[in-house]
Short mmCIF file of C-alpha atoms in Angstrom, two decimals:
data_model
loop_
_atom_site.label_atom_id
_atom_site.label_comp_id
_atom_site.label_asym_id
_atom_site.label_seq_id
_atom_site.Cartn_x
_atom_site.Cartn_y
_atom_site.Cartn_z
CA UNK A 943 0.08 0.20 -0.03
CA UNK A 944 2.44 2.34 1.06
CA UNK A 945 4.70 1.62 -2.17
CA UNK A 946 1.93 1.61 -4.57
CA UNK A 947 -0.05 4.62 -3.72
CA UNK A 948 2.37 6.95 -2.08
CA UNK A 949 3.01 8.63 -5.63
CA UNK A 950 -0.21 9.28 -6.07
CA UNK A 951 -0.66 10.55 -2.60
CA UNK A 952 2.43 12.83 -3.07
CA UNK A 953 1.44 14.11 -6.65
CA UNK A 954 -1.92 14.94 -4.97
CA UNK A 955 -0.25 16.67 -1.86
CA UNK A 956 2.06 18.39 -4.50
CA UNK A 957 -0.69 19.13 -6.71
CA UNK A 958 -2.62 20.61 -3.63
CA UNK A 959 0.57 22.58 -2.69
CA UNK A 960 0.59 24.04 -6.12
CA UNK A 961 -3.12 25.04 -6.58
CA UNK A 962 -2.97 26.49 -2.81
CA UNK A 963 0.33 28.49 -3.72
CA UNK A 964 -0.77 29.56 -6.69
CA UNK A 965 -4.39 30.58 -6.10
CA UNK A 966 -2.84 32.53 -3.05
CA UNK A 967 -0.07 34.18 -4.85
CA UNK A 968 -2.06 34.90 -8.21
CA UNK A 969 -5.42 35.30 -7.15
CA UNK A 970 -6.14 36.09 -3.53
CA UNK A 971 -2.77 37.86 -2.40
CA UNK A 972 -3.40 40.88 -5.03
CA UNK A 973 -6.74 41.10 -4.25
CA UNK A 974 -6.25 41.49 -0.61
CA UNK A 975 -3.41 43.86 -1.05
CA UNK A 976 -5.74 46.31 -3.33
CA UNK A 977 -8.23 45.86 -0.28
CA UNK A 978 -5.73 46.66 2.19
CA UNK A 979 -4.45 49.63 -0.10
CA UNK A 980 -7.96 50.98 -0.56
CA UNK A 981 -8.50 50.99 3.48
CA UNK A 982 -4.94 52.37 3.97
CA UNK A 983 -6.13 55.37 1.35
CA UNK A 984 -9.42 55.67 3.13
CA UNK A 985 -8.05 56.23 6.35
CA UNK A 986 -6.18 59.01 4.60
CA UNK A 987 -9.10 60.48 2.91
CA UNK A 988 -10.99 60.21 6.14
CA UNK A 989 -8.08 62.10 8.08
CA UNK A 990 -8.36 64.99 5.27
CA UNK A 991 -12.03 65.04 5.82
CA UNK A 992 -11.85 65.46 9.44
CA UNK A 993 -9.13 68.24 9.20
CA UNK A 994 -11.42 69.93 6.53
CA UNK A 995 -14.30 69.74 8.66
CA UNK A 996 -12.50 71.46 11.43
CA UNK A 997 -11.49 73.83 9.44
CA UNK A 998 -15.06 74.47 8.16
CA UNK A 999 -16.14 74.57 12.01
CA UNK A 1000 -13.36 77.30 12.46
CA UNK A 1001 -14.53 79.10 9.49
CA UNK A 1002 -18.24 79.04 10.93
CA UNK A 1003 -17.22 80.40 14.27
CA UNK A 1004 -15.19 83.32 13.07
CA UNK A 1005 -18.10 83.95 10.61
CA UNK A 1006 -20.31 84.25 13.94
CA UNK A 1007 -17.76 86.33 15.79
CA UNK A 1008 -17.85 88.80 12.76
CA UNK A 1009 -21.62 88.82 12.95
CA UNK A 1010 -21.65 89.59 16.57
CA UNK A 1011 -19.50 93.07 16.01
CA UNK A 1012 -21.34 96.19 15.65
CA UNK A 1013 -21.37 97.21 12.17
CA UNK A 1014 -18.92 99.97 10.85
CA UNK A 1015 -20.34 100.44 7.24
CA UNK A 1016 -22.57 103.34 7.93
CA UNK A 1017 -19.79 105.14 10.29
CA UNK A 1018 -17.43 104.56 7.26
CA UNK A 1019 -19.47 105.86 4.82
CA UNK A 1020 -20.19 108.94 6.55
CA UNK A 1021 -16.73 109.92 7.92
CA UNK A 1022 -14.49 108.26 4.92
CA UNK A 1023 -16.83 108.79 2.03
CA UNK A 1024 -15.60 107.82 -1.63
CA UNK A 1025 -15.81 111.58 -2.64
CA UNK A 1026 -16.17 114.88 -1.71
CA UNK A 1027 -19.07 116.94 -2.01
CA UNK A 1028 -17.59 120.32 -2.35
CA UNK A 1029 -21.32 122.14 -2.11
CA UNK A 1030 -21.70 120.27 1.57
CA UNK A 1031 -18.38 121.30 2.84
CA UNK A 1032 -18.89 124.94 1.74
CA UNK A 1033 -22.53 124.83 3.23
CA UNK A 1034 -21.14 123.05 6.57
CA UNK A 1035 -18.69 125.78 6.99
CA UNK A 1036 -20.94 128.90 6.03
CA UNK A 1037 -23.87 127.53 7.98
CA UNK A 1038 -21.40 127.07 11.03
CA UNK A 1039 -20.11 130.59 10.77
CA UNK A 1040 -23.96 131.93 10.48
CA UNK A 1041 -25.09 130.08 13.44
CA UNK A 1042 -21.87 131.06 15.67
CA UNK A 1043 -22.18 134.80 14.64
CA UNK A 1044 -18.66 134.64 13.43
CA UNK A 1045 -17.57 136.41 10.09
CA UNK A 1046 -15.18 134.17 7.41
CA UNK A 1047 -12.25 136.30 6.62
CA UNK A 1048 -11.23 133.60 3.98
CA UNK A 1049 -11.78 129.76 3.18
CA UNK A 1050 -10.08 127.48 0.70
CA UNK A 1051 -9.64 123.63 -0.05
CA UNK A 1052 -5.94 122.75 -0.58
CA UNK A 1053 -4.81 120.15 -2.93
CA UNK A 1054 -5.69 116.22 -1.63
CA UNK A 1055 -2.83 114.54 0.24
CA UNK A 1056 -2.52 110.58 0.27
CA UNK A 1057 -2.64 109.02 3.60
CA UNK A 1058 -0.41 106.23 3.92
CA UNK A 1059 -2.22 103.31 5.67
CA UNK A 1060 -1.03 101.85 8.87
CA UNK A 1061 1.37 99.00 8.03
CA UNK A 1062 0.95 95.80 10.05
CA UNK A 1063 2.23 92.21 9.82
CA UNK A 1064 0.42 89.89 7.70
CA UNK A 1065 0.78 87.22 10.33
CA UNK A 1066 -1.38 89.75 12.84
CA UNK A 1067 -4.01 90.23 10.79
CA UNK A 1068 -7.03 87.84 11.36
CA UNK A 1069 -7.83 87.61 7.83
CA UNK A 1070 -4.72 85.68 7.44
CA UNK A 1071 -5.66 83.01 10.07
CA UNK A 1072 -8.57 82.73 7.76
CA UNK A 1073 -6.78 82.53 4.71
CA UNK A 1074 -4.82 79.36 6.83
CA UNK A 1075 -8.08 77.54 6.63
CA UNK A 1076 -8.15 77.31 2.98
CA UNK A 1077 -4.93 75.79 2.77
CA UNK A 1078 -5.41 72.26 3.29
CA UNK A 1079 -5.31 69.98 0.30
CA UNK A 1080 -7.61 66.84 -0.49
CA UNK A 1081 -6.14 63.37 -0.81
CA UNK A 1082 -7.01 62.09 -3.68
CA UNK A 1083 -6.27 58.43 -4.32
CA UNK A 1084 -4.22 57.35 -7.33
CA UNK A 1085 -6.66 54.70 -8.04
CA UNK A 1086 -9.90 53.09 -6.97
CA UNK A 1087 -12.13 56.12 -7.15
CA UNK A 1088 -13.88 58.19 -9.57
CA UNK A 1089 -12.44 61.77 -9.16
CA UNK A 1090 -14.24 64.87 -10.73
CA UNK A 1091 -11.80 66.76 -12.94
CA UNK A 1092 -11.59 69.67 -11.15
CA UNK A 1093 -10.24 67.85 -8.48
CA UNK A 1094 -7.57 66.07 -10.09
CA UNK A 1095 -5.32 69.47 -9.78
CA UNK A 1096 -6.77 70.98 -6.66
CA UNK A 1097 -5.32 74.44 -5.77
CA UNK A 1098 -6.18 76.27 -2.72
CA UNK A 1099 -8.75 79.15 -3.45
CA UNK A 1100 -6.53 81.53 -1.47
CA UNK A 1101 -3.13 82.53 -0.64
CA UNK A 1102 -1.88 83.19 2.58
CA UNK A 1103 -0.25 86.89 2.31
CA UNK A 1104 3.21 87.21 4.15
CA UNK A 1105 5.41 89.98 5.11
CA UNK A 1106 3.78 93.41 6.34
CA UNK A 1107 1.60 96.00 4.18
CA UNK A 1108 -0.89 98.60 4.57
CA UNK A 1109 -4.19 97.55 5.79
CA UNK A 1110 -5.78 100.45 3.95
CA UNK A 1111 -4.76 101.37 0.55
CA UNK A 1112 -6.50 104.53 -1.12
CA UNK A 1113 -7.25 106.63 1.51
CA UNK A 1114 -6.70 110.61 1.33
CA UNK A 1115 -7.27 113.68 3.01
CA UNK A 1116 -8.83 116.99 1.74
CA UNK A 1117 -7.25 119.88 3.58
CA UNK A 1118 -9.85 122.54 4.25
CA UNK A 1119 -8.70 126.11 5.51
CA UNK A 1120 -10.82 128.49 7.15
CA UNK A 1121 -10.08 131.77 9.03
CA UNK A 1122 -13.36 133.45 11.09
CA UNK A 1123 -13.18 136.38 13.04
CA UNK A 1124 -15.60 137.22 16.08
CA UNK A 1125 -15.68 137.27 19.68
CA UNK A 1126 -14.01 134.38 21.81
CA UNK A 1127 -17.41 132.59 22.97
CA UNK A 1128 -18.56 132.67 19.01
CA UNK A 1129 -15.22 131.28 18.02
CA UNK A 1130 -16.04 128.32 20.43
CA UNK A 1131 -19.37 128.10 19.01
CA UNK A 1132 -18.38 127.96 15.68
CA UNK A 1133 -15.62 125.24 16.74
CA UNK A 1134 -18.78 123.34 18.18
CA UNK A 1135 -21.06 123.45 15.13
CA UNK A 1136 -18.20 122.10 13.18
CA UNK A 1137 -17.87 119.11 15.31
CA UNK A 1138 -21.20 117.89 14.56
CA UNK A 1139 -20.87 113.83 15.29
CA UNK A 1140 -23.65 113.45 12.44
CA UNK A 1141 -21.67 114.98 9.81
CA UNK A 1142 -18.52 113.77 8.10
CA UNK A 1143 -15.48 114.17 10.48
CA UNK A 1144 -13.48 117.13 9.96
CA UNK A 1145 -10.50 116.48 12.21
CA UNK A 1146 -8.79 119.81 12.92
CA UNK A 1147 -4.76 119.19 11.81
CA UNK A 1148 -4.03 122.53 12.92
CA UNK A 1149 -5.44 125.65 14.88
CA UNK A 1150 -4.51 129.10 15.75
CA UNK A 1151 -6.13 131.52 18.04
CA UNK A 1152 -4.94 135.00 17.86
CA UNK A 1153 -6.04 138.35 19.71
CA UNK A 1154 -7.84 140.97 17.79
CA UNK A 1155 -8.28 143.76 20.48
CA UNK A 1156 -9.64 146.84 19.53
CA UNK A 1157 -7.55 149.06 17.21
CA UNK A 1158 -6.37 146.20 15.01
CA UNK A 1159 -6.35 146.62 11.58
CA UNK A 1160 -9.40 146.03 9.52
CA UNK A 1161 -10.90 142.75 7.64
CA UNK A 1162 -12.82 143.68 4.71
CA UNK A 1163 -16.58 142.82 5.39
CA UNK A 1164 -15.70 142.22 8.96
CA UNK A 1165 -16.84 144.41 12.01
CA UNK A 1166 -14.03 146.68 13.68
CA UNK A 1167 -12.19 144.74 16.25
CA UNK A 1168 -13.04 144.78 20.22
CA UNK A 1169 -11.21 143.72 22.89
CA UNK A 1170 -11.40 139.89 23.46
CA UNK A 1171 -12.08 139.31 20.05
CA UNK A 1172 -10.23 136.72 18.03
CA UNK A 1173 -9.11 135.62 14.80
CA UNK A 1174 -9.48 131.92 14.42
CA UNK A 1175 -7.46 130.22 11.59
CA UNK A 1176 -7.71 126.36 11.15
CA UNK A 1177 -6.83 123.63 8.77
CA UNK A 1178 -9.26 120.71 8.81
CA UNK A 1179 -8.86 117.29 7.47
CA UNK A 1180 -11.73 115.59 5.39
CA UNK A 1181 -10.89 112.20 4.64
CA UNK A 1182 -11.80 109.65 1.65
CA UNK A 1183 -11.50 106.29 0.84
CA UNK A 1184 -10.98 104.95 -2.35
CA UNK A 1185 -12.07 107.88 -4.39
CA UNK A 1186 -12.97 107.31 -7.66
CA UNK A 1187 -11.82 110.08 -9.43
CA UNK A 1188 -14.95 109.54 -11.62
CA UNK A 1189 -15.79 113.27 -13.07
CA UNK A 1190 -19.43 113.69 -13.36
CA UNK A 1191 -19.95 116.34 -15.94
CA UNK A 1192 -24.04 116.69 -16.34
CA UNK A 1193 -23.78 120.28 -18.13
CA UNK A 1194 -26.21 120.18 -21.03
CA UNK A 1195 -24.67 120.85 -24.34
CA UNK A 1196 -25.72 123.14 -26.71
CA UNK A 1197 -23.96 126.90 -27.97
CA UNK A 1198 -23.57 129.64 -25.02
CA UNK A 1199 -23.74 133.23 -26.04
CA UNK A 1200 -22.44 136.00 -24.04
CA UNK A 1201 -24.38 137.04 -20.90
CA UNK A 1202 -25.26 140.99 -20.28
CA UNK A 1203 -24.21 142.52 -18.31
CA UNK A 1204 -20.55 141.19 -18.90
CA UNK A 1205 -19.79 138.62 -16.25
CA UNK A 1206 -16.55 140.94 -16.11
CA UNK A 1207 -18.45 143.87 -14.59
CA UNK A 1208 -17.40 144.51 -11.12
CA UNK A 1209 -20.24 143.19 -8.87
CA UNK A 1210 -22.29 145.46 -6.56
CA UNK A 1211 -20.68 145.96 -2.89
CA UNK A 1212 -22.81 144.92 -0.05
CA UNK A 1213 -23.26 148.31 0.88
CA UNK A 1214 -24.83 149.18 -2.71
CA UNK A 1215 -27.25 146.31 -2.33
CA UNK A 1216 -28.54 147.65 0.59
CA UNK B 1161 -7.27 -18.47 8.93
CA UNK B 1162 -6.96 -15.04 7.70
CA UNK B 1163 -5.50 -12.50 10.16
CA UNK B 1164 -9.23 -10.84 11.02
CA UNK B 1165 -10.29 -13.77 11.96
CA UNK B 1166 -7.71 -14.70 14.43
CA UNK B 1167 -8.02 -11.30 15.71
CA UNK B 1168 -11.85 -11.08 16.70
CA UNK B 1169 -12.45 -14.72 17.26
CA UNK B 1170 -14.30 -15.70 13.64
CA UNK B 1171 -15.67 -19.09 13.39
CA UNK B 1172 -12.80 -21.19 12.48
CA UNK B 1173 -13.94 -21.41 8.77
CA UNK B 1174 -11.80 -21.05 6.02
CA UNK B 1175 -12.41 -17.61 4.00
CA UNK B 1176 -12.46 -17.30 0.43
CA UNK B 1177 -11.69 -14.17 -1.46
CA UNK B 1178 -13.21 -15.17 -4.94
CA UNK B 1179 -12.22 -11.75 -6.10
CA UNK B 1180 -8.85 -11.93 -7.88
CA UNK B 1181 -6.17 -9.86 -6.45
CA UNK B 1182 -5.28 -7.56 -9.32
CA UNK B 1183 -8.86 -6.50 -9.72
CA UNK B 1184 -9.32 -5.53 -6.21
CA UNK B 1185 -5.74 -3.66 -6.11
CA UNK B 1186 -7.06 -1.96 -9.34
CA UNK B 1187 -10.06 -1.04 -8.16
CA UNK B 1188 -8.33 0.23 -4.80
CA UNK B 1189 -6.01 2.33 -7.12
CA UNK B 1190 -8.87 3.83 -8.99
CA UNK B 1191 -10.55 4.79 -5.76
CA UNK B 1192 -7.26 6.29 -4.25
CA UNK B 1193 -6.81 8.39 -7.56
CA UNK B 1194 -10.18 9.42 -7.26
CA UNK B 1195 -9.59 10.61 -3.91
CA UNK B 1196 -6.46 12.26 -4.74
CA UNK B 1197 -8.23 14.45 -7.69
CA UNK B 1198 -11.23 15.34 -5.10
CA UNK B 1199 -8.68 16.35 -2.80
CA UNK B 1200 -7.18 18.70 -5.50
CA UNK B 1201 -10.53 19.85 -6.42
CA UNK B 1202 -11.31 20.49 -3.06
CA UNK B 1203 -8.06 22.56 -2.85
CA UNK B 1204 -8.94 24.15 -6.12
CA UNK B 1205 -12.47 25.07 -4.51
CA UNK B 1206 -11.18 26.58 -1.71
CA UNK B 1207 -8.80 28.57 -4.07
CA UNK B 1208 -11.90 29.95 -5.82
CA UNK B 1209 -13.66 30.94 -2.77
CA UNK B 1210 -10.72 32.42 -1.25
CA UNK B 1211 -10.12 34.42 -4.71
CA UNK B 1212 -14.19 35.37 -4.50
CA UNK B 1213 -13.87 36.43 -0.69
CA UNK B 1214 -10.50 38.68 -1.55
CA UNK B 1215 -12.29 40.07 -4.55
CA UNK B 1216 -15.58 40.65 -2.50
CA UNK B 1217 -13.11 42.43 0.44
CA UNK B 1218 -11.28 44.25 -2.35
CA UNK B 1219 -14.86 46.10 -3.84
CA UNK B 1220 -15.79 46.42 -0.71
CA UNK B 1221 -12.69 48.35 0.49
CA UNK B 1222 -13.16 50.30 -2.91
CA UNK B 1223 -16.67 51.20 -2.30
CA UNK B 1224 -15.68 52.32 1.31
CA UNK B 1225 -12.73 54.42 -0.62
CA UNK B 1226 -15.30 56.09 -3.10
CA UNK B 1227 -17.60 56.88 -0.13
CA UNK B 1228 -14.69 58.43 2.15
CA UNK B 1229 -13.84 60.54 -1.26
CA UNK B 1230 -17.11 61.69 -1.81
CA UNK B 1231 -17.56 62.70 1.79
CA UNK B 1232 -14.39 64.49 1.47
CA UNK B 1233 -15.17 66.20 -1.63
CA UNK B 1234 -18.54 67.45 0.15
CA UNK B 1235 -16.37 68.37 3.13
CA UNK B 1236 -14.17 70.54 0.97
CA UNK B 1237 -17.33 72.07 -0.79
CA UNK B 1238 -18.61 73.11 2.22
CA UNK B 1239 -15.33 74.67 3.41
CA UNK B 1240 -15.09 76.78 -0.05
CA UNK B 1241 -18.71 77.90 0.44
CA UNK B 1242 -17.22 79.80 3.38
CA UNK B 1243 -14.77 81.70 1.09
CA UNK B 1244 -17.01 84.89 1.42
CA UNK B 1245 -15.69 84.79 5.42
CA UNK B 1246 -11.93 85.85 4.28
CA UNK B 1247 -13.36 89.01 2.18
CA UNK B 1248 -15.58 89.74 5.43
CA UNK B 1249 -12.56 89.90 7.46
CA UNK B 1250 -10.27 91.93 5.18
CA UNK B 1251 -13.15 94.11 4.85
CA UNK B 1252 -13.70 94.59 8.27
CA UNK B 1253 -9.87 94.80 8.88
CA UNK B 1254 -10.05 97.82 6.37
CA UNK B 1255 -13.06 99.43 8.13
CA UNK B 1256 -11.66 99.32 11.45
CA UNK B 1257 -7.97 100.41 10.37
CA UNK B 1258 -9.65 103.40 8.30
CA UNK B 1259 -12.01 104.43 11.41
CA UNK B 1260 -9.14 104.29 13.59
CA UNK B 1261 -6.51 105.89 11.65
CA UNK B 1262 -8.76 108.98 10.59
CA UNK B 1263 -10.31 109.00 14.07
CA UNK B 1264 -7.58 108.47 16.81
CA UNK B 1265 -6.43 112.02 16.91
CA UNK B 1266 -9.82 113.82 16.89
CA UNK B 1267 -9.77 116.43 19.97
CA UNK B 1268 -13.09 118.11 20.97
CA UNK B 1269 -11.38 121.38 20.02
CA UNK B 1270 -14.06 123.71 21.20
CA UNK B 1271 -13.58 122.38 24.86
CA UNK B 1272 -9.99 122.09 24.39
CA UNK B 1273 -9.31 125.48 23.47
CA UNK B 1274 -11.68 127.23 25.93
CA UNK B 1275 -10.48 125.21 28.47
CA UNK B 1276 -6.71 126.27 27.87
CA UNK B 1277 -7.60 130.14 27.06
CA UNK B 1278 -9.82 130.42 30.03
CA UNK B 1279 -6.69 129.91 32.15
CA UNK B 1280 -5.69 133.27 31.16
CA UNK B 1281 -9.16 135.21 31.92
CA UNK B 1282 -8.29 137.90 34.36
CA UNK B 1283 -6.77 141.30 34.57
CA UNK B 1284 -3.27 139.77 35.27
CA UNK B 1285 -2.49 137.77 32.57
CA UNK B 1286 -4.01 137.35 28.65
CA UNK B 1287 -3.20 135.25 25.63
CA UNK B 1288 -1.99 136.65 22.58
CA UNK B 1289 -1.98 133.41 20.34
CA UNK B 1290 -2.88 129.94 20.97
CA UNK B 1291 -1.52 127.54 18.47
CA UNK B 1292 -2.66 123.88 18.52
CA UNK B 1293 -1.03 120.99 16.57
CA UNK B 1294 -3.18 117.53 17.08
CA UNK B 1295 -2.42 114.53 15.62
CA UNK B 1296 -4.20 113.52 12.74
CA UNK B 1297 -4.03 110.41 10.03
CA UNK B 1298 -0.83 111.67 8.84
CA UNK B 1299 0.81 111.01 12.36
CA UNK B 1300 1.47 112.50 15.42
CA UNK B 1301 3.45 116.06 15.43
CA UNK B 1302 7.05 115.54 15.78
CA UNK B 1303 7.38 118.91 16.90
CA UNK B 1304 7.95 119.69 20.58
CA UNK B 1305 8.89 116.11 21.24
CA UNK B 1306 11.72 116.45 24.12
CA UNK B 1307 13.60 113.82 25.93
CA UNK B 1308 13.47 115.37 29.38
CA UNK B 1309 9.62 116.63 28.79
CA UNK B 1310 8.35 113.99 27.21
CA UNK B 1311 6.46 112.94 24.24
CA UNK B 1312 2.94 114.02 23.56
CA UNK B 1313 0.47 113.13 20.71
CA UNK B 1314 0.63 116.97 19.58
CA UNK B 1315 2.06 120.25 20.92
CA UNK B 1316 0.78 123.62 21.51
CA UNK B 1317 2.29 127.00 21.39
CA UNK B 1318 1.08 129.86 23.27
CA UNK B 1319 2.05 133.78 23.52
CA UNK B 1320 0.52 135.09 26.82
CA UNK B 1321 0.99 138.48 28.07
CA UNK B 1322 1.06 138.68 32.39
CA UNK B 1323 1.63 141.65 34.99
CA UNK B 1324 4.39 140.02 36.11
CA UNK B 1325 6.84 136.85 36.15
CA UNK B 1326 5.09 135.46 39.04
CA UNK B 1327 1.82 135.89 37.33
CA UNK B 1328 3.36 134.11 34.18
CA UNK B 1329 4.24 131.22 36.36
CA UNK B 1330 0.42 130.92 37.97
CA UNK B 1331 -0.79 131.03 34.42
CA UNK B 1332 1.49 128.06 33.13
CA UNK B 1333 0.60 126.29 36.11
CA UNK B 1334 -2.92 126.64 35.59
CA UNK B 1335 -2.32 125.57 31.90
CA UNK B 1336 -0.54 122.33 33.08
CA UNK B 1337 -3.72 121.25 35.10
CA UNK B 1338 -5.79 121.30 32.09
CA UNK B 1339 -6.94 117.83 31.13
CA UNK B 1340 -4.93 116.85 27.96
CA UNK B 1341 -2.13 119.13 28.55
CA UNK B 1342 1.34 118.62 30.22
CA UNK B 1343 4.68 119.96 30.22
CA UNK B 1344 4.05 123.42 29.80
CA UNK B 1345 6.90 125.70 29.83
CA UNK B 1346 8.05 129.01 28.78
CA UNK B 1347 10.49 128.82 26.07
CA UNK B 1348 10.95 132.79 26.10
CA UNK B 1349 10.05 135.54 28.34
CA UNK B 1350 10.98 139.14 28.43
CA UNK B 1351 10.04 142.14 30.33
CA UNK B 1352 8.10 144.94 28.30
CA UNK B 1353 5.64 147.87 29.20
CA UNK B 1354 2.01 148.86 28.07
CA UNK B 1355 2.32 152.82 28.53
CA UNK B 1356 3.43 152.95 32.56
CA UNK B 1357 2.21 149.28 33.11
CA UNK B 1358 5.02 146.51 33.25
CA UNK B 1359 4.07 143.59 31.22
CA UNK B 1360 5.91 140.22 31.11
CA UNK B 1361 5.56 138.25 27.76
CA UNK B 1362 5.76 134.70 27.94
CA UNK B 1363 6.06 132.23 24.71
CA UNK B 1364 5.37 128.98 25.84
CA UNK B 1365 5.08 125.50 24.67
CA UNK B 1366 3.00 122.51 25.97
CA UNK B 1367 2.46 118.94 24.88
CA UNK B 1368 -1.06 117.41 24.24
CA UNK B 1369 -1.43 114.22 26.09
CA UNK B 1370 -3.54 110.93 24.95
CA UNK B 1371 -6.21 112.20 27.42
CA UNK B 1372 -7.27 114.85 25.22
CA UNK B 1373 -8.70 112.23 21.99
CA UNK B 1374 -11.89 111.45 21.93
CA UNK B 1375 -11.43 108.21 20.59
CA UNK B 1376 -14.98 108.51 19.56
CA UNK B 1377 -14.26 106.92 16.22
CA UNK B 1378 -12.15 104.40 16.92
CA UNK B 1379 -14.13 101.05 16.87
CA UNK B 1380 -14.81 99.84 20.87
CA UNK B 1381 -16.03 96.27 19.27
CA UNK B 1382 -12.90 95.31 17.28
CA UNK B 1383 -11.89 92.71 15.36
CA UNK B 1384 -8.20 93.80 15.03
CA UNK B 1385 -7.53 94.83 18.58
CA UNK B 1386 -6.99 98.09 17.40
CA UNK B 1387 -8.06 99.86 20.12
CA UNK B 1388 -7.47 103.32 21.44
CA UNK B 1389 -4.89 101.82 24.07
CA UNK B 1390 -3.35 99.71 21.65
CA UNK B 1391 -2.66 102.74 18.95
CA UNK B 1392 -1.27 104.78 21.83
CA UNK B 1393 1.05 101.92 22.95
CA UNK B 1394 2.22 101.48 19.27
CA UNK B 1395 2.88 104.91 19.01
CA UNK B 1396 4.91 105.30 21.88
CA UNK B 1397 6.66 102.14 21.25
CA UNK B 1398 5.70 99.86 24.17
CA UNK B 1399 5.20 96.25 23.85
CA UNK B 1400 1.73 94.68 23.94
CA UNK B 1401 0.81 93.76 27.46
CA UNK B 1402 -0.28 90.34 26.94
CA UNK B 1403 -1.02 88.12 24.09
CA UNK B 1404 -3.74 89.95 21.74
CA UNK B 1405 -6.96 88.09 21.25
CA UNK B 1406 -6.32 87.39 17.59
CA UNK B 1407 -7.70 83.99 15.82
CA UNK B 1408 -3.93 82.77 16.29
CA UNK B 1409 -4.02 82.90 19.82
CA UNK B 1410 -7.57 81.36 19.33
CA UNK B 1411 -6.16 78.77 17.46
CA UNK B 1412 -3.34 78.25 19.92
CA UNK B 1413 -6.33 77.86 22.78
CA UNK B 1414 -7.78 75.28 20.69
CA UNK B 1415 -4.35 73.30 20.19
CA UNK B 1416 -4.06 73.40 24.02
CA UNK B 1417 -7.47 72.49 24.74
CA UNK B 1418 -7.02 69.45 22.15
CA UNK B 1419 -3.86 68.25 23.60
CA UNK B 1420 -5.67 68.49 27.10
CA UNK B 1421 -8.18 66.20 26.16
#
């Protein structure tokens, strides 16, 4: 028996070994290896998903924090508008002088001055922290998944700014010069009228009060000096943010003919008008 | 007697095997061969079952991966939908910095000038001029800064006439007491007369201190931490008292909390 059936048993054992070995190495093991690779890739993808979900939750919190702050838009629009209303500025000064009973000796608008915004390190800006939350890249497995085209070369939607720069660019100051004459208490009333908090900020950048006592030289259209009077000269800044510089010309077209009387004839004095 | 009969005590009869031994052995051989083939086939079957199992495991893992990837796509889409948060933060920074820069130098000038001028009301002293140079968005005036008398945010210059040097001293002392004014000093003094009356002319200077600033337009509810105090610290070159409540600090807190957990 041992001698007769041993070759068959040996052959059978060999065949079994060969079948099992071939089956393992050619059929089963590659499938299991791929399954393992997919599971490993899945862990990486899930880790990436968890990370970006954390970033999203943080963005949500930042958004809520921002929404909880008092809005600045209205105050910004009033105090740093994008255009300079010449008529409004003139009216404001003239009206302040009228209500305070001071005489305007001179006024004017000087050339606009560019204001360099305060320089800040990018790392100190909250927006930089927000930008950092958009820097995570997705894990895209090389095989095993269907990838949308947009995800094959995914780029972060934002770049993280570096260095330091001005937060505000495009800020300008329009210097307004005014010289008024009147009594001391009326000078104070004029300053109060100019600093109406509901109007655009007129930040006084320089101010000079000079005594104009009795006997001082006359100023045209201004009453003679009395002891205690003052001459107030101030330069105020009115600020603009991102002025468009656009010119609005609403004048109608057509032909203009010389007017009569001539625009160059001397105008009537205030005394003559009376 | 065959061996089995011997072993189990079978009847003492002679056994006769009528099947020829060759045929019996051939039959056994076929049975053994069949058994070998069956065993090999069973092995093959096991391989097929193993393969199918592995294939199933692979497809399951692939499906799980696809699900995880789709979840990742959704997560990134959800994050990128919040891109406007960045723009809103930049806009808020611009608003806060603009309001702070244009407004930090504001002084209630009507009140301030009157408070200074009132110190000379009387017969013993009077002002000839008062000049105030406050700070603005362009910066604080560098004029009047002095290593001994200190640095203010602006400068005041004045000319006054007193009845005597002592009265001039009293006037300087009274101006010094005005809120928002410090380091008042006469830079030039000389005696003169007004007819027969002796006079003492004083040219003086003083510093405007931060307490004169209204800070009305500096956002109290600040995202950037740009408070009035922070502005003045920056202008004076002082370090921040503690970590600012910036998102970085916030994130650091989160990280610390996470580690703690």
